[in-house]
Coordinates of C-alpha atoms in Angstrom, one line a residue:
Chain A
M120 CA 0.0 0.0 -0.2
V121 CA 2.7 2.1 -0.1
A122 CA 2.8 2.8 -3.6
A123 CA -0.9 3.8 -3.4
A124 CA -0.4 6.4 -0.3
T125 CA 2.7 7.9 -2.1
T126 CA 0.9 8.5 -5.2
A127 CA -1.9 10.0 -3.2
T128 CA 0.4 12.6 -1.9
T129 CA 2.2 14.6 -5.0
A130 CA 3.2 18.0 -4.7
I131 CA 5.0 20.5 -7.3
I132 CA 6.8 23.7 -6.3
G133 CA 7.3 25.7 -9.6
L134 CA 4.5 26.2 -12.4
G135 CA 6.1 27.9 -15.0
A136 CA 6.6 27.0 -18.5
M137 CA 7.6 23.6 -17.9
G138 CA 6.3 22.6 -14.3
M139 CA 2.6 23.6 -15.5
G140 CA 2.7 21.2 -18.3
M141 CA 4.4 18.3 -16.4
A142 CA 1.6 19.3 -13.7
K143 CA -1.1 19.0 -16.5
N144 CA 0.3 15.5 -17.7
M145 CA 0.3 14.3 -14.4
L146 CA -3.5 15.7 -13.6
R147 CA -4.5 13.7 -16.9
R148 CA -3.2 10.4 -15.3
A149 CA -5.1 11.2 -12.6
I150 CA -2.4 11.4 -10.2
P151 CA -4.1 13.5 -7.2
L152 CA -1.3 16.5 -7.3
T153 CA -0.9 19.8 -4.8
G154 CA 1.2 22.5 -6.4
Y155 CA 2.4 26.0 -5.6
D156 CA 4.0 28.8 -7.4
I157 CA 4.7 32.2 -5.9
R158 CA 2.7 33.7 -8.8
P159 CA -0.9 34.1 -8.1
E160 CA -2.1 33.8 -11.8
V161 CA -0.1 31.1 -12.2
R162 CA -1.9 29.3 -9.1
A163 CA -5.2 29.9 -10.5
G164 CA -4.4 28.4 -13.8
F165 CA -3.3 25.1 -12.0
A166 CA -6.7 25.1 -9.8
E167 CA -8.6 25.4 -13.5
A168 CA -6.6 22.2 -14.7
G169 CA -8.0 20.5 -11.7
G170 CA -4.8 21.1 -9.2
R171 CA -5.1 21.5 -5.5
V172 CA -3.3 24.6 -4.9
A173 CA -1.6 24.9 -1.7
A174 CA -1.3 28.2 0.2
N175 CA 2.3 28.1 0.3
I176 CA 5.1 26.1 0.4
A177 CA 5.0 24.6 4.0
E178 CA 1.4 23.1 3.2
A179 CA 2.4 21.7 -0.4
A180 CA 5.3 19.9 1.3
T181 CA 3.0 18.3 4.4
G182 CA 2.3 15.1 3.8
A183 CA 3.7 14.9 0.6
G184 CA 5.4 11.4 -0.4
L185 CA 6.6 13.0 -3.6
L186 CA 7.9 16.4 -3.7
I187 CA 8.8 17.7 -7.3
V188 CA 10.7 20.9 -7.6
M189 CA 10.9 22.8 -10.8
V190 CA 12.0 26.4 -10.3
V191 CA 14.8 28.2 -12.1
D192 CA 18.1 27.9 -10.4
T193 CA 20.1 26.9 -7.4
R194 CA 19.0 29.9 -5.3
Q195 CA 15.4 29.1 -5.7
V196 CA 15.8 25.6 -5.2
R197 CA 17.4 26.2 -1.8
E198 CA 14.7 29.0 -1.2
V199 CA 12.2 26.2 -1.7
L200 CA 13.8 23.3 0.6
L201 CA 15.7 25.0 2.9
G202 CA 14.2 28.5 3.1
D203 CA 12.0 29.9 6.3
R204 CA 9.1 27.8 6.5
G205 CA 10.8 25.5 3.6
A206 CA 9.8 22.3 1.9
L207 CA 12.3 20.1 4.1
S208 CA 10.8 21.2 7.5
F209 CA 7.5 19.8 6.5
L210 CA 8.1 16.7 4.4
P211 CA 7.1 13.4 5.7
K212 CA 10.0 11.2 6.8
G213 CA 11.2 9.0 3.6
G214 CA 9.5 11.3 1.4
T215 CA 11.4 11.7 -1.9
V216 CA 12.4 15.2 -3.4
M217 CA 12.6 15.1 -7.1
L218 CA 14.3 17.7 -8.1
C219 CA 14.0 18.8 -12.0
S220 CA 15.7 22.3 -12.4
T221 CA 19.0 22.5 -14.1
I222 CA 21.7 23.3 -11.5
A223 CA 25.2 22.6 -10.9
P224 CA 26.3 18.9 -9.9
S225 CA 28.1 20.4 -6.7
D226 CA 25.1 22.0 -5.7
T227 CA 22.6 18.9 -6.5
R228 CA 25.0 16.8 -4.4
A229 CA 25.1 19.8 -1.5
V230 CA 21.1 19.9 -1.4
A231 CA 21.1 16.2 -1.6
A232 CA 22.7 16.1 1.7
E233 CA 20.6 18.7 3.3
V234 CA 17.4 16.6 2.1
A235 CA 19.3 13.3 3.6
E236 CA 19.8 15.0 7.0
A237 CA 15.7 15.5 7.1
G238 CA 15.6 12.1 6.6
A239 CA 14.4 12.3 2.9
L240 CA 15.2 10.7 -0.4
L241 CA 16.5 13.1 -3.4
L242 CA 16.0 11.8 -7.2
D243 CA 18.1 14.0 -9.3
A244 CA 16.2 14.4 -12.3
P245 CA 16.8 17.3 -14.8
V246 CA 14.8 17.1 -18.2
S247 CA 15.0 18.1 -21.6
G248 CA 12.2 18.5 -24.3
G249 CA 11.4 22.4 -23.7
Q250 CA 7.8 23.4 -23.1
A251 CA 6.3 21.6 -26.2
G252 CA 8.1 18.3 -24.3
A253 CA 6.5 19.6 -21.1
D254 CA 3.0 20.1 -22.9
N255 CA 3.1 16.9 -24.6
G256 CA 4.4 14.8 -21.6
S257 CA 7.4 13.7 -23.8
L258 CA 10.0 15.0 -21.8
V259 CA 13.6 13.1 -21.5
V260 CA 14.6 13.0 -17.7
M261 CA 18.4 12.5 -16.8
A262 CA 18.0 10.9 -13.3
S263 CA 20.0 9.6 -10.6
G264 CA 19.4 8.3 -7.1
P265 CA 18.5 5.5 -5.1
R266 CA 16.2 3.0 -5.6
A267 CA 13.4 3.8 -3.4
A268 CA 13.3 7.6 -4.8
F269 CA 12.9 6.2 -8.5
A270 CA 10.1 4.0 -7.2
A271 CA 8.2 6.8 -5.5
A272 CA 8.6 8.9 -8.9
E273 CA 7.5 5.9 -10.8
A274 CA 4.0 7.1 -11.6
A275 CA 4.7 10.8 -12.1
L276 CA 7.7 10.0 -14.4
A277 CA 5.6 7.8 -16.4
A278 CA 3.3 10.8 -16.8
I279 CA 5.6 13.5 -17.7
S280 CA 8.4 11.7 -19.9
K281 CA 9.0 9.6 -23.0
T282 CA 12.4 8.4 -21.6
V283 CA 14.0 8.2 -18.3
H284 CA 17.4 7.7 -18.4
R285 CA 18.7 6.0 -15.1
L286 CA 21.8 7.0 -14.7
G287 CA 22.8 5.8 -11.1
E288 CA 22.4 5.9 -7.7
E289 CA 24.3 9.0 -6.6
P290 CA 23.1 12.7 -6.6
G291 CA 25.0 15.0 -9.3
I292 CA 25.1 12.2 -11.9
G293 CA 21.8 13.6 -13.4
S294 CA 22.9 17.3 -13.4
T295 CA 26.2 16.5 -14.9
Y296 CA 24.3 14.6 -17.9
K297 CA 22.0 17.7 -17.9
T298 CA 24.6 20.3 -17.8
V299 CA 26.8 18.9 -20.5
H300 CA 23.8 18.4 -22.6
Q301 CA 23.0 22.2 -22.3
L302 CA 26.1 22.7 -24.1
A303 CA 24.5 21.6 -27.0
A304 CA 21.2 23.3 -26.7
G305 CA 22.8 26.7 -25.7
T306 CA 25.1 26.9 -28.2
H307 CA 22.6 25.3 -31.2
L308 CA 20.5 28.2 -30.1
V309 CA 22.9 31.0 -30.7
A310 CA 24.0 29.5 -33.8
A311 CA 20.4 29.4 -35.2
A312 CA 20.2 33.2 -34.7
E313 CA 23.6 33.8 -36.2
L314 CA 23.3 31.9 -39.1
M315 CA 19.5 33.2 -39.6
A316 CA 20.8 36.8 -39.3
F317 CA 23.6 36.1 -41.5
G318 CA 21.4 35.0 -44.1
A319 CA 19.1 37.7 -43.8
R320 CA 22.0 40.2 -44.5
A321 CA 23.3 38.0 -47.1
G322 CA 19.8 38.5 -49.2
C323 CA 18.4 34.9 -48.4
D324 CA 14.6 34.8 -47.7
P325 CA 14.7 33.5 -44.2
Q326 CA 11.7 31.3 -44.9
K327 CA 13.4 29.5 -47.7
L328 CA 16.6 29.4 -45.4
F329 CA 14.8 27.8 -42.6
D330 CA 13.1 25.0 -44.9
I331 CA 16.4 24.3 -46.5
V332 CA 18.6 24.2 -43.1
S333 CA 16.2 22.2 -41.2
T334 CA 16.3 19.2 -43.9
S335 CA 20.2 19.6 -44.4
A336 CA 23.2 18.9 -42.5
G337 CA 22.8 22.2 -40.5
Q338 CA 19.8 20.9 -38.8
S339 CA 19.4 20.9 -35.4
W340 CA 16.7 20.5 -32.7
M341 CA 17.1 23.8 -31.3
F342 CA 16.8 25.1 -34.9
D343 CA 13.7 23.3 -35.8
D344 CA 12.3 24.2 -32.6
R345 CA 13.5 28.1 -32.5
V346 CA 13.7 29.5 -35.6
P347 CA 9.9 29.4 -36.5
R348 CA 9.6 31.9 -33.2
M349 CA 12.3 34.0 -34.8
L350 CA 10.6 33.9 -38.6
N351 CA 7.3 35.1 -36.6
G352 CA 8.5 37.4 -34.2
D353 CA 7.3 35.7 -31.4
H354 CA 9.0 36.7 -28.4
A355 CA 6.6 35.5 -25.9
P356 CA 8.6 33.7 -22.9
R357 CA 8.6 30.1 -22.6
S358 CA 12.3 29.6 -21.6
T359 CA 14.0 32.9 -21.3
V360 CA 16.9 34.3 -22.4
D361 CA 18.1 34.9 -18.7
I362 CA 17.7 31.1 -18.3
F363 CA 20.1 30.0 -21.4
V364 CA 22.5 33.0 -19.5
K365 CA 22.3 30.8 -16.5
D366 CA 22.6 27.3 -18.1
L367 CA 25.7 28.3 -20.0
E368 CA 27.5 29.7 -17.3
L369 CA 26.8 26.5 -15.6
V370 CA 28.4 24.9 -18.5
L371 CA 31.5 26.8 -18.3
S372 CA 32.1 27.1 -14.7
E373 CA 31.8 23.1 -14.5
G374 CA 34.5 23.6 -17.1
R375 CA 36.6 25.5 -15.3
N376 CA 36.2 23.4 -12.6
L377 CA 37.2 20.7 -14.9
S378 CA 40.2 22.8 -16.3
M379 CA 38.2 22.1 -19.6
P380 CA 38.6 25.3 -21.9
M381 CA 35.0 25.6 -24.4
P382 CA 35.7 28.0 -26.4
V383 CA 32.3 27.6 -28.6
S384 CA 30.0 27.4 -25.7
A385 CA 31.9 30.6 -24.1
A386 CA 31.1 32.6 -27.4
A387 CA 27.6 31.6 -27.4
H388 CA 27.4 32.7 -23.9
Q389 CA 28.8 36.0 -24.6
V390 CA 26.0 36.2 -27.0
L391 CA 23.6 35.6 -24.8
L392 CA 24.9 37.9 -22.3
A393 CA 24.6 40.9 -24.9
A394 CA 21.0 39.9 -25.5
A395 CA 20.2 40.3 -22.0
A396 CA 22.1 43.1 -21.4
M397 CA 20.2 44.8 -24.1
G398 CA 17.2 44.1 -22.2
Y399 CA 15.8 41.0 -23.6
G400 CA 16.5 38.7 -20.4
G401 CA 12.7 38.1 -20.1
L402 CA 12.2 37.6 -23.3
D403 CA 11.7 34.0 -25.1
D404 CA 15.1 32.9 -25.6
A405 CA 15.0 32.9 -29.3
S406 CA 15.3 36.8 -28.7
V407 CA 18.7 36.3 -28.9
V408 CA 18.5 36.9 -32.6
K409 CA 17.9 40.4 -31.8
V410 CA 21.3 41.2 -30.9
Y411 CA 22.2 40.4 -34.3
E412 CA 19.2 41.9 -36.0
R413 CA 20.1 45.2 -34.2
I414 CA 23.8 44.9 -35.6
T415 CA 22.9 43.9 -39.2
G416 CA 19.6 46.0 -39.7
A417 CA 18.2 43.1 -41.5
P418 CA 15.2 41.6 -39.8
V419 CA 14.9 37.9 -39.8
R420 CA 11.5 37.9 -41.2
P421 CA 9.8 35.8 -44.4
H422 CA 10.0 37.7 -47.8
R423 CA 6.6 38.4 -48.8
G424 CA 5.1 37.9 -52.1
R425 CA 8.2 36.5 -53.9
G426 CA 8.5 33.0 -55.2
E427 CA 12.2 33.2 -56.1
T428 CA 14.5 34.6 -53.7
V429 CA 17.6 37.0 -53.2
Chain B
M143 CA 16.3 14.7 -79.2
V144 CA 18.3 17.4 -77.7
A145 CA 17.7 16.5 -73.8
A146 CA 18.8 13.0 -75.4
A147 CA 22.0 14.2 -76.7
T148 CA 22.6 16.3 -73.7
T149 CA 22.0 13.0 -71.4
A150 CA 23.8 11.0 -74.1
T151 CA 27.2 13.7 -72.8
T152 CA 27.3 13.9 -69.0
A153 CA 31.2 14.2 -67.4
I154 CA 31.9 14.3 -63.9
I155 CA 35.2 15.9 -62.8
G156 CA 36.1 15.3 -58.7
L157 CA 35.6 11.9 -57.7
G158 CA 36.3 12.1 -54.0
A159 CA 33.8 11.1 -51.5
M160 CA 31.0 13.5 -52.6
G161 CA 31.8 13.0 -56.5
M162 CA 31.9 9.0 -56.5
G163 CA 28.6 8.7 -54.5
M164 CA 26.9 11.1 -57.0
A165 CA 28.8 9.8 -59.9
K166 CA 27.5 6.1 -58.8
N167 CA 24.1 7.1 -58.5
M168 CA 23.8 8.8 -61.8
L169 CA 25.5 5.2 -63.1
R170 CA 22.7 3.4 -61.5
R171 CA 19.9 5.6 -63.3
A172 CA 21.8 4.5 -66.3
I173 CA 23.3 7.9 -67.4
P174 CA 25.9 7.2 -69.3
L175 CA 28.9 9.1 -67.5
T176 CA 32.6 10.3 -68.4
G177 CA 34.7 10.7 -65.3
Y178 CA 38.2 12.4 -64.3
D179 CA 40.0 12.6 -61.0
I180 CA 43.5 13.3 -60.5
R181 CA 44.1 10.5 -58.5
P182 CA 44.5 7.0 -60.9
E183 CA 43.1 4.9 -57.8
V184 CA 40.1 6.7 -57.9
R185 CA 39.6 6.4 -61.5
A186 CA 39.9 3.1 -61.4
G187 CA 37.5 2.8 -58.9
F188 CA 35.0 4.6 -61.0
A189 CA 35.8 2.2 -64.0
E190 CA 34.5 -0.3 -62.0
A191 CA 31.7 1.1 -61.0
G192 CA 30.9 1.7 -64.7
G193 CA 32.2 5.2 -65.8
R194 CA 33.8 5.7 -68.6
V195 CA 37.3 7.1 -67.8
A196 CA 38.8 10.3 -69.4
A197 CA 42.5 10.5 -70.0
N198 CA 42.3 14.2 -68.5
I199 CA 39.9 17.1 -68.0
A200 CA 40.1 18.1 -71.8
E201 CA 38.9 14.3 -73.0
A202 CA 36.1 14.8 -70.2
A203 CA 34.5 18.2 -71.6
T204 CA 34.6 17.2 -74.7
G205 CA 31.3 17.2 -76.2
A206 CA 29.9 17.2 -72.4
G207 CA 26.0 18.8 -72.6
L208 CA 26.5 18.7 -68.7
L209 CA 29.9 19.0 -66.9
I210 CA 29.7 18.2 -63.4
V211 CA 32.2 19.8 -61.1
M212 CA 33.0 18.4 -57.4
V213 CA 36.3 19.2 -56.4
V214 CA 37.5 21.0 -53.1
D215 CA 37.7 24.7 -53.5
T216 CA 38.1 27.7 -55.9
R217 CA 41.5 27.4 -56.8
Q218 CA 40.3 23.6 -57.8
V219 CA 37.4 24.9 -59.7
R220 CA 39.3 27.5 -61.7
E221 CA 42.2 25.0 -62.6
V222 CA 39.6 22.7 -63.5
L223 CA 37.3 25.0 -65.8
L224 CA 40.4 27.5 -66.6
G225 CA 43.4 26.2 -66.3
D226 CA 45.9 24.8 -68.8
R227 CA 43.8 22.8 -71.5
G228 CA 40.8 23.5 -69.1
A229 CA 37.4 22.0 -69.4
L230 CA 36.0 25.3 -71.0
S231 CA 38.4 25.3 -73.9
F232 CA 36.7 22.1 -74.8
L233 CA 33.0 22.0 -73.7
P234 CA 30.5 22.7 -76.7
K235 CA 29.1 25.7 -76.8
G236 CA 25.7 25.8 -74.9
G237 CA 27.1 23.4 -73.0
T238 CA 26.3 23.2 -68.9
V239 CA 28.7 23.6 -66.2
M240 CA 27.0 22.3 -62.6
L241 CA 29.4 23.5 -60.0
C242 CA 28.7 21.8 -56.8
S243 CA 31.5 22.6 -54.6
T244 CA 31.0 25.2 -52.1
I245 CA 32.6 28.2 -53.0
A246 CA 32.4 31.8 -52.0
P247 CA 29.3 33.3 -54.3
S248 CA 31.5 36.0 -55.4
D249 CA 33.7 33.4 -56.6
T250 CA 30.9 31.5 -58.4
R251 CA 29.8 35.0 -60.3
A252 CA 33.1 35.1 -61.6
V253 CA 33.5 31.8 -62.6
A254 CA 30.0 32.1 -64.0
A255 CA 31.2 35.2 -66.2
E256 CA 34.1 33.2 -67.8
V257 CA 31.8 30.4 -68.3
A258 CA 29.4 32.9 -70.4
E259 CA 32.4 34.3 -72.3
A260 CA 33.1 30.8 -73.2
G261 CA 29.3 30.0 -74.7
A262 CA 28.5 27.6 -72.0
L263 CA 25.6 27.8 -69.0
L264 CA 26.4 27.8 -65.0
L265 CA 24.3 26.0 -62.8
D266 CA 25.3 27.5 -59.3
A267 CA 24.5 23.9 -57.5
P268 CA 26.3 23.2 -53.9
V269 CA 25.2 20.3 -52.2
S270 CA 24.5 19.2 -48.5
G271 CA 23.7 15.5 -47.2
G272 CA 27.7 14.6 -46.7
Q273 CA 28.8 11.2 -48.0
A274 CA 25.9 9.6 -46.9
G275 CA 23.8 11.7 -49.2
A276 CA 26.0 11.3 -51.6
D277 CA 26.2 7.6 -51.5
N278 CA 22.3 7.3 -50.9
G279 CA 21.5 10.0 -53.4
S280 CA 19.7 11.8 -51.1
L281 CA 21.3 15.1 -51.3
V282 CA 19.6 18.6 -51.1
V283 CA 20.7 21.1 -53.8
M284 CA 20.9 24.3 -53.4
A285 CA 20.7 25.6 -57.0
S286 CA 20.4 29.0 -59.3
G287 CA 20.8 29.1 -62.7
P288 CA 19.2 29.9 -65.8
R289 CA 16.6 27.7 -66.8
A290 CA 18.2 25.9 -69.7
A291 CA 21.0 25.1 -67.3
F292 CA 18.2 23.4 -64.8
A293 CA 16.9 21.5 -67.9
A294 CA 20.2 20.3 -68.7
A295 CA 20.9 18.9 -65.3
E296 CA 17.7 17.7 -64.7
A297 CA 18.5 13.8 -65.0
A298 CA 21.9 14.3 -63.0
L299 CA 19.9 16.0 -60.2
A300 CA 16.9 13.3 -59.8
A301 CA 19.5 10.8 -59.7
I302 CA 22.1 12.5 -56.8
S303 CA 19.5 14.2 -54.6
K304 CA 16.0 14.0 -52.9
T305 CA 15.4 17.7 -52.9
V306 CA 16.2 20.5 -55.4
H307 CA 15.6 23.8 -54.1
R308 CA 15.2 26.5 -57.3
L309 CA 16.9 29.5 -55.8
G310 CA 16.9 31.7 -58.5
E311 CA 18.2 32.4 -61.9
E312 CA 21.4 34.4 -61.1
P313 CA 24.5 32.5 -60.4
G314 CA 25.7 32.9 -56.7
I315 CA 22.7 32.5 -55.0
G316 CA 23.0 29.1 -54.5
S317 CA 26.4 29.5 -52.8
T318 CA 25.1 31.9 -50.8
Y319 CA 22.5 29.9 -49.3
K320 CA 25.2 27.0 -49.2
T321 CA 27.8 29.2 -47.4
V322 CA 25.1 30.1 -44.6
H323 CA 24.3 26.8 -44.3
Q324 CA 27.6 25.7 -43.4
L325 CA 28.0 28.0 -40.6
A326 CA 25.3 25.3 -39.0
A327 CA 27.0 22.6 -40.0
G328 CA 30.6 23.7 -38.9
T329 CA 29.3 24.9 -35.7
H330 CA 27.4 21.9 -34.6
L331 CA 30.3 19.7 -35.7
V332 CA 32.9 21.2 -33.4
A333 CA 30.0 21.9 -30.5
A334 CA 29.6 18.1 -30.6
A335 CA 33.4 17.3 -30.2
E336 CA 33.2 20.2 -27.3
L337 CA 30.4 18.4 -25.8
M338 CA 31.6 15.3 -25.9
A339 CA 35.1 15.8 -24.8
F340 CA 33.0 17.9 -21.9
G341 CA 31.0 14.7 -20.8
A342 CA 34.1 12.6 -21.0
R343 CA 36.0 15.0 -18.7
A344 CA 33.1 15.0 -16.0
G345 CA 32.6 11.3 -15.9
C346 CA 29.9 10.5 -18.3
D347 CA 29.9 7.6 -20.4
P348 CA 30.4 8.9 -23.8
Q349 CA 28.3 6.2 -25.4
K350 CA 25.3 6.7 -22.9
L351 CA 25.6 10.5 -23.4
F352 CA 25.3 10.3 -26.9
D353 CA 22.1 8.2 -26.3
I354 CA 20.6 10.9 -24.5
V355 CA 22.2 13.8 -26.3
S356 CA 20.8 12.8 -30.1
T357 CA 17.2 12.3 -28.6
S358 CA 17.3 15.5 -26.7
A359 CA 17.0 19.3 -27.2
G360 CA 20.8 18.9 -27.8
Q361 CA 20.3 17.0 -30.7
S362 CA 21.8 18.1 -34.3
W363 CA 22.2 16.4 -37.8
M364 CA 26.1 16.7 -37.6
F365 CA 25.7 15.3 -33.8
D366 CA 24.0 12.0 -35.1
D367 CA 26.4 11.7 -38.3
R368 CA 30.0 12.6 -36.6
V369 CA 29.9 11.5 -32.8
P370 CA 29.8 7.9 -33.7
R371 CA 32.8 8.4 -35.3
M372 CA 34.3 9.9 -32.6
L373 CA 33.1 7.2 -30.4
N374 CA 34.6 4.5 -32.8
G375 CA 37.9 6.5 -33.0
D376 CA 37.2 6.0 -36.8
H377 CA 39.2 9.0 -38.4
A378 CA 39.1 7.8 -42.1
P379 CA 38.4 10.8 -44.0
R380 CA 35.1 11.4 -45.7
S381 CA 35.3 14.9 -45.4
T382 CA 38.4 16.3 -43.9
V383 CA 38.9 18.9 -41.4
D384 CA 40.9 21.0 -44.1
I385 CA 37.6 21.0 -45.8
F386 CA 35.6 22.3 -42.9
V387 CA 38.8 25.2 -42.0
K388 CA 37.9 26.5 -45.7
D389 CA 33.9 26.6 -45.3
L390 CA 34.0 28.2 -42.4
E391 CA 37.0 30.6 -43.6
L392 CA 34.4 31.6 -46.1
V393 CA 31.2 31.7 -44.0
L394 CA 33.7 34.6 -41.9
S395 CA 34.7 36.3 -45.0
E396 CA 31.8 36.7 -46.3
G397 CA 30.3 37.8 -42.8
R398 CA 33.4 40.4 -43.1
N399 CA 32.2 41.4 -46.5
L400 CA 28.9 42.0 -45.1
S401 CA 30.0 43.7 -41.7
M402 CA 28.6 40.5 -39.8
P403 CA 30.5 39.6 -36.8
M404 CA 29.8 36.0 -35.7
P405 CA 31.0 35.1 -32.7
V406 CA 30.2 31.7 -32.3
S407 CA 31.7 30.7 -36.0
A408 CA 34.9 32.4 -35.2
A409 CA 34.9 30.1 -32.3
A410 CA 34.4 27.2 -33.8
H411 CA 36.9 28.0 -37.1
Q412 CA 39.7 28.4 -34.2
V413 CA 38.9 25.2 -33.0
L414 CA 38.9 23.5 -36.7
L415 CA 42.6 26.0 -37.1
A416 CA 43.9 23.8 -34.1
A417 CA 42.9 20.5 -35.3
A418 CA 44.5 21.3 -39.1
A419 CA 47.5 22.7 -36.6
M420 CA 47.9 19.6 -34.7
G421 CA 48.0 17.5 -37.8
Y422 CA 44.8 16.2 -38.4
G423 CA 43.9 18.3 -41.5
G424 CA 43.6 15.4 -43.9
L425 CA 42.0 13.4 -41.6
D426 CA 37.9 12.7 -41.0
D427 CA 36.6 16.3 -39.9
A428 CA 35.1 14.4 -36.6
S429 CA 38.7 14.0 -35.5
V430 CA 38.4 17.5 -34.3
V431 CA 37.4 16.1 -31.2
K432 CA 41.1 15.1 -30.8
V433 CA 42.1 18.8 -30.1
Y434 CA 39.6 18.5 -26.7
E435 CA 41.1 15.4 -26.0
R436 CA 44.6 16.2 -26.0
I437 CA 43.6 18.9 -23.7
T438 CA 41.6 17.1 -20.9
G439 CA 43.1 13.7 -21.6
A440 CA 39.7 11.8 -21.4
P441 CA 39.1 9.7 -24.3
V442 CA 35.7 10.1 -26.0
R443 CA 35.4 6.2 -25.8
P444 CA 32.3 4.1 -24.6
H445 CA 32.9 2.6 -20.6
R446 CA 33.3 -1.1 -21.0
G447 CA 31.5 -3.4 -19.1
R448 CA 29.6 -0.9 -16.7
G449 CA 25.7 -0.8 -17.2
E450 CA 25.5 2.3 -15.1
T451 CA 27.7 5.1 -15.5
V452 CA 29.7 7.8 -13.7

């Protein structure tokens, strides 16, 4: 009956673009879910989707056999778990924290030690797939932790993901794979912007260029996912520029710890920093293309009314 | 009867990793094909595949309604077409040169002017898809040129490609799209190497890391295609490091002409230059990973005999 009791008491903290999609997929699978987010309008959306809104973090954690944390960075993770009336003081003994935020492996290990001290388990479980993956329940999870933590998270993992990579029993392994993975996601994002702006400047029709590159050797998942937003001038935030500034900082600081120079990632990070400096930090990460557009003056928008191009 | 006469006299110069695959697909479609390459062993392979070997460029061009040029760079293109006993002096009036090499748009326009002066037509037709695409007849062609040039090349294009993008009538347009495209291919190649070496250094199992990234938001066509070669230590050249040094040079010099800074591409180019400087210029481009392996000392090879990783 332990499994049933656990399933009955799942909670999630952080209902942004990722957390909300994950939450809805759990609700669709009839996992009774309590949720909390600091933003009242987000809590209201969660209630509409059928979730039970907690008044605060403490209430969300109380009695939760599984507590999913999907906030932005280490500071927020620590605040949620260890802050004044933080979750660890209210989580039942033997409860599991499933940490989905992308943070440094060393931070994950530090959090895991505090979780253990509180008598709970940590599943280090960052995800990939973006808002689309969260919405569709098709995330890829890079997870490590004790078997009991995997067991407690089983129903939730099945609801949110297409693949769960089980990478070992120690905390920090999942975060390591995710950090390394972000090198590609962040670099490909900036490369996509650099390519599209270069093409626009060189006289290519950006729509035609997208069609060609996305079906050729220049293709990437990020290119396919983000360039349509650039073409549409759609900068409503799913994942923001600021989040990728943070993720590539993570890549570079892990690299520094390991004496590993990464010139391509460092260049991509600089461009994202420029985007943040120009005021686009809170916009969708595809708006990094604006850095290049402001340099070239050539908008990355489809040419109108022209069958042939250039 | 013009079409039949044209089909009867197709020639190809340059039978490397790309040209040979293209040639074989034309031969499979029963396009009678004359070929030439400066390397005798390559000519022998072409003869075995059913091609008619020309004794030299002049002989290949003589009577060719369609002359396909698939050599490495502008210097070789000019040598083939305009050198001593070059093709343009022997090509019949009204013949078509289909130029598949990746060269600068300005170089393509200059070549087109000389082709026109010789009374022939130019199809600016660079391709994407790598050796696999050439072998499978599934290349993507980015083509521009006069309608008569497209008509002359029709049977050849159908044999070598899955998609022909018809981008306009002027020479240089195809080359522009291809140059812009190479920004992504080259940057993604180096990003793949940077990621895999970072992961190996951080303790990830490179095989597991490949499996995760290639099915997540970090995926790219180049990652999927080149990382298996890194994992296998397979550096037999298909496309070489030197070719990508040249292609990103092209990207950056076009960018310079257009006042377009491209920091991510520039960083990737520097790493490829380092690979060439370390003696890997003639190896497969996936060997750019050796630059990072020599820095970290951690080989990008699958961990053996371990189910779980790190």
